């Protein structure tokens, strides 16, 4: 199978993005943040929010993991994820927290009948209690392994892939 055509660099900023906001709740490990930039680029996410961490976008470990995507992924740093979640809900977004909870659903069962605000927390602490209380749904990746969970960027990739299938792009480039 031949590779899909890539968007032209000059045209890329004008291409449509999926109505998905990705919110990092207290994630501070630069390689994870860099990988999230790559994921947001790969799925053409509307915007990445880095919350609870004052991100210096010039750090080597971030730039190495981001592989150049910091330059064209729309992003901003915010003091807390709850503020972004409240703004998103007020703008009509469904809020989904990627978190291991009793009420969690698998990615393929996630509601996507409105624009989506996805929130993922740091490895050790997960999504904050305040954001979990604001979420419309919780999504988890079922794990049959002994560890019981996977890296946050791997979980985000799986959930973003599932969500992207529910918000196809209509630009003739990818989708």
PDB file of C-alpha atoms in Angstrom, residues 34-131:
ATOM      1  CA  UNK A  34       6.839  16.271  23.994  1.00  0.00           C
ATOM      2  CA  UNK A  35       5.147  13.037  22.998  1.00  0.00           C
ATOM      3  CA  UNK A  36       1.763  14.670  23.592  1.00  0.00           C
ATOM      4  CA  UNK A  37       2.742  17.380  21.094  1.00  0.00           C
ATOM      5  CA  UNK A  38       3.461  14.642  18.549  1.00  0.00           C
ATOM      6  CA  UNK A  39       0.116  12.978  19.239  1.00  0.00           C
ATOM      7  CA  UNK A  40      -1.765  16.271  18.915  1.00  0.00           C
ATOM      8  CA  UNK A  41      -0.039  16.812  15.590  1.00  0.00           C
ATOM      9  CA  UNK A  42      -0.733  13.265  14.375  1.00  0.00           C
ATOM     10  CA  UNK A  43      -4.466  13.522  15.100  1.00  0.00           C
ATOM     11  CA  UNK A  44      -4.713  17.243  14.244  1.00  0.00           C
ATOM     12  CA  UNK A  45      -6.118  18.118  17.647  1.00  0.00           C
ATOM     13  CA  UNK A  46      -7.585  21.611  17.996  1.00  0.00           C
ATOM     14  CA  UNK A  47      -5.381  22.647  20.930  1.00  0.00           C
ATOM     15  CA  UNK A  48      -3.095  21.223  23.618  1.00  0.00           C
ATOM     16  CA  UNK A  49      -3.275  22.708  27.131  1.00  0.00           C
ATOM     17  CA  UNK A  50      -0.369  22.131  29.511  1.00  0.00           C
ATOM     18  CA  UNK A  51      -1.824  22.818  32.968  1.00  0.00           C
ATOM     19  CA  UNK A  52      -0.222  23.124  36.375  1.00  0.00           C
ATOM     20  CA  UNK A  53       3.276  23.356  34.929  1.00  0.00           C
ATOM     21  CA  UNK A  54       4.939  26.460  33.537  1.00  0.00           C
ATOM     22  CA  UNK A  55       6.239  25.000  30.289  1.00  0.00           C
ATOM     23  CA  UNK A  56       9.438  26.405  28.799  1.00  0.00           C
ATOM     24  CA  UNK A  57       9.096  25.271  25.180  1.00  0.00           C
ATOM     25  CA  UNK A  58      12.830  25.518  24.482  1.00  0.00           C
ATOM     26  CA  UNK A  59      13.960  22.647  26.771  1.00  0.00           C
ATOM     27  CA  UNK A  60      16.023  19.998  24.973  1.00  0.00           C
ATOM     28  CA  UNK A  61      14.160  16.968  26.410  1.00  0.00           C
ATOM     29  CA  UNK A  62      10.818  18.443  25.357  1.00  0.00           C
ATOM     30  CA  UNK A  63      12.002  19.376  21.865  1.00  0.00           C
ATOM     31  CA  UNK A  64      13.627  15.990  21.323  1.00  0.00           C
ATOM     32  CA  UNK A  65      10.433  14.103  22.191  1.00  0.00           C
ATOM     33  CA  UNK A  66       8.229  16.565  20.270  1.00  0.00           C
ATOM     34  CA  UNK A  67      10.275  16.063  17.075  1.00  0.00           C
ATOM     35  CA  UNK A  68       9.558  19.546  15.721  1.00  0.00           C
ATOM     36  CA  UNK A  69       5.811  19.624  16.410  1.00  0.00           C
ATOM     37  CA  UNK A  70       6.040  22.407  19.024  1.00  0.00           C
ATOM     38  CA  UNK A  71       6.306  24.799  16.091  1.00  0.00           C
ATOM     39  CA  UNK A  72       2.879  24.061  14.619  1.00  0.00           C
ATOM     40  CA  UNK A  73       0.657  22.423  17.248  1.00  0.00           C
ATOM     41  CA  UNK A  74      -1.631  25.059  18.796  1.00  0.00           C
ATOM     42  CA  UNK A  75      -0.951  25.019  22.527  1.00  0.00           C
ATOM     43  CA  UNK A  76      -0.955  27.095  25.660  1.00  0.00           C
ATOM     44  CA  UNK A  77       0.130  26.824  29.246  1.00  0.00           C
ATOM     45  CA  UNK A  78      -2.511  27.343  31.937  1.00  0.00           C
ATOM     46  CA  UNK A  79      -2.312  27.393  35.744  1.00  0.00           C
ATOM     47  CA  UNK A  80      -4.898  24.641  36.276  1.00  0.00           C
ATOM     48  CA  UNK A  81      -6.844  22.076  34.279  1.00  0.00           C
ATOM     49  CA  UNK A  82     -10.150  22.735  36.058  1.00  0.00           C
ATOM     50  CA  UNK A  83     -10.309  26.224  34.525  1.00  0.00           C
ATOM     51  CA  UNK A  84      -9.825  24.831  31.007  1.00  0.00           C
ATOM     52  CA  UNK A  85     -12.444  22.148  31.677  1.00  0.00           C
ATOM     53  CA  UNK A  86     -14.978  24.729  32.888  1.00  0.00           C
ATOM     54  CA  UNK A  87     -14.333  26.900  29.813  1.00  0.00           C
ATOM     55  CA  UNK A  88     -14.696  23.857  27.571  1.00  0.00           C
ATOM     56  CA  UNK A  89     -17.986  22.791  29.155  1.00  0.00           C
ATOM     57  CA  UNK A  90     -19.333  26.340  28.809  1.00  0.00           C
ATOM     58  CA  UNK A  91     -18.378  26.217  25.104  1.00  0.00           C
ATOM     59  CA  UNK A  92     -20.344  22.971  24.585  1.00  0.00           C
ATOM     60  CA  UNK A  93     -17.558  20.397  24.872  1.00  0.00           C
ATOM     61  CA  UNK A  94     -18.037  16.978  26.437  1.00  0.00           C
ATOM     62  CA  UNK A  95     -15.337  16.363  29.036  1.00  0.00           C
ATOM     63  CA  UNK A  96     -13.701  12.944  29.171  1.00  0.00           C
ATOM     64  CA  UNK A  97     -11.059  12.125  31.780  1.00  0.00           C
ATOM     65  CA  UNK A  98      -8.652   9.333  30.885  1.00  0.00           C
ATOM     66  CA  UNK A  99      -8.537   7.642  34.260  1.00  0.00           C
ATOM     67  CA  UNK A 100      -8.892   4.226  35.894  1.00  0.00           C
ATOM     68  CA  UNK A 101     -12.240   4.431  37.726  1.00  0.00           C
ATOM     69  CA  UNK A 102     -15.162   2.154  38.497  1.00  0.00           C
ATOM     70  CA  UNK A 103     -17.356   4.137  36.065  1.00  0.00           C
ATOM     71  CA  UNK A 104     -14.836   4.185  33.212  1.00  0.00           C
ATOM     72  CA  UNK A 105     -15.697   3.038  29.701  1.00  0.00           C
ATOM     73  CA  UNK A 106     -13.473   1.648  26.972  1.00  0.00           C
ATOM     74  CA  UNK A 107     -12.308   4.128  24.308  1.00  0.00           C
ATOM     75  CA  UNK A 108     -14.640   2.700  21.674  1.00  0.00           C
ATOM     76  CA  UNK A 109     -17.624   3.346  23.985  1.00  0.00           C
ATOM     77  CA  UNK A 110     -16.718   6.981  24.628  1.00  0.00           C
ATOM     78  CA  UNK A 111     -19.417   9.557  23.852  1.00  0.00           C
ATOM     79  CA  UNK A 112     -18.392  11.867  21.036  1.00  0.00           C
ATOM     80  CA  UNK A 113     -21.674  13.588  20.134  1.00  0.00           C
ATOM     81  CA  UNK A 114     -20.204  17.061  20.715  1.00  0.00           C
ATOM     82  CA  UNK A 115     -16.703  18.556  20.601  1.00  0.00           C
ATOM     83  CA  UNK A 116     -14.448  16.719  23.047  1.00  0.00           C
ATOM     84  CA  UNK A 117     -12.180  17.893  25.846  1.00  0.00           C
ATOM     85  CA  UNK A 118      -9.864  15.021  26.834  1.00  0.00           C
ATOM     86  CA  UNK A 119      -7.998  15.278  30.138  1.00  0.00           C
ATOM     87  CA  UNK A 120      -5.095  13.113  31.235  1.00  0.00           C
ATOM     88  CA  UNK A 121      -3.142  13.393  34.467  1.00  0.00           C
ATOM     89  CA  UNK A 122       0.418  12.772  35.549  1.00  0.00           C
ATOM     90  CA  UNK A 123       1.687   9.227  36.023  1.00  0.00           C
ATOM     91  CA  UNK A 124       1.741   9.277  39.825  1.00  0.00           C
ATOM     92  CA  UNK A 125      -1.332  11.359  40.609  1.00  0.00           C
ATOM     93  CA  UNK A 126      -3.690  10.907  37.660  1.00  0.00           C
ATOM     94  CA  UNK A 127      -6.452  13.385  36.912  1.00  0.00           C
ATOM     95  CA  UNK A 128      -7.195  15.724  39.815  1.00  0.00           C
ATOM     96  CA  UNK A 129     -10.302  15.101  41.925  1.00  0.00           C
ATOM     97  CA  UNK A 130     -11.681  18.503  40.921  1.00  0.00           C
ATOM     98  CA  UNK A 131     -11.460  17.685  37.206  1.00  0.00           C
TER      99      UNK A 131
END
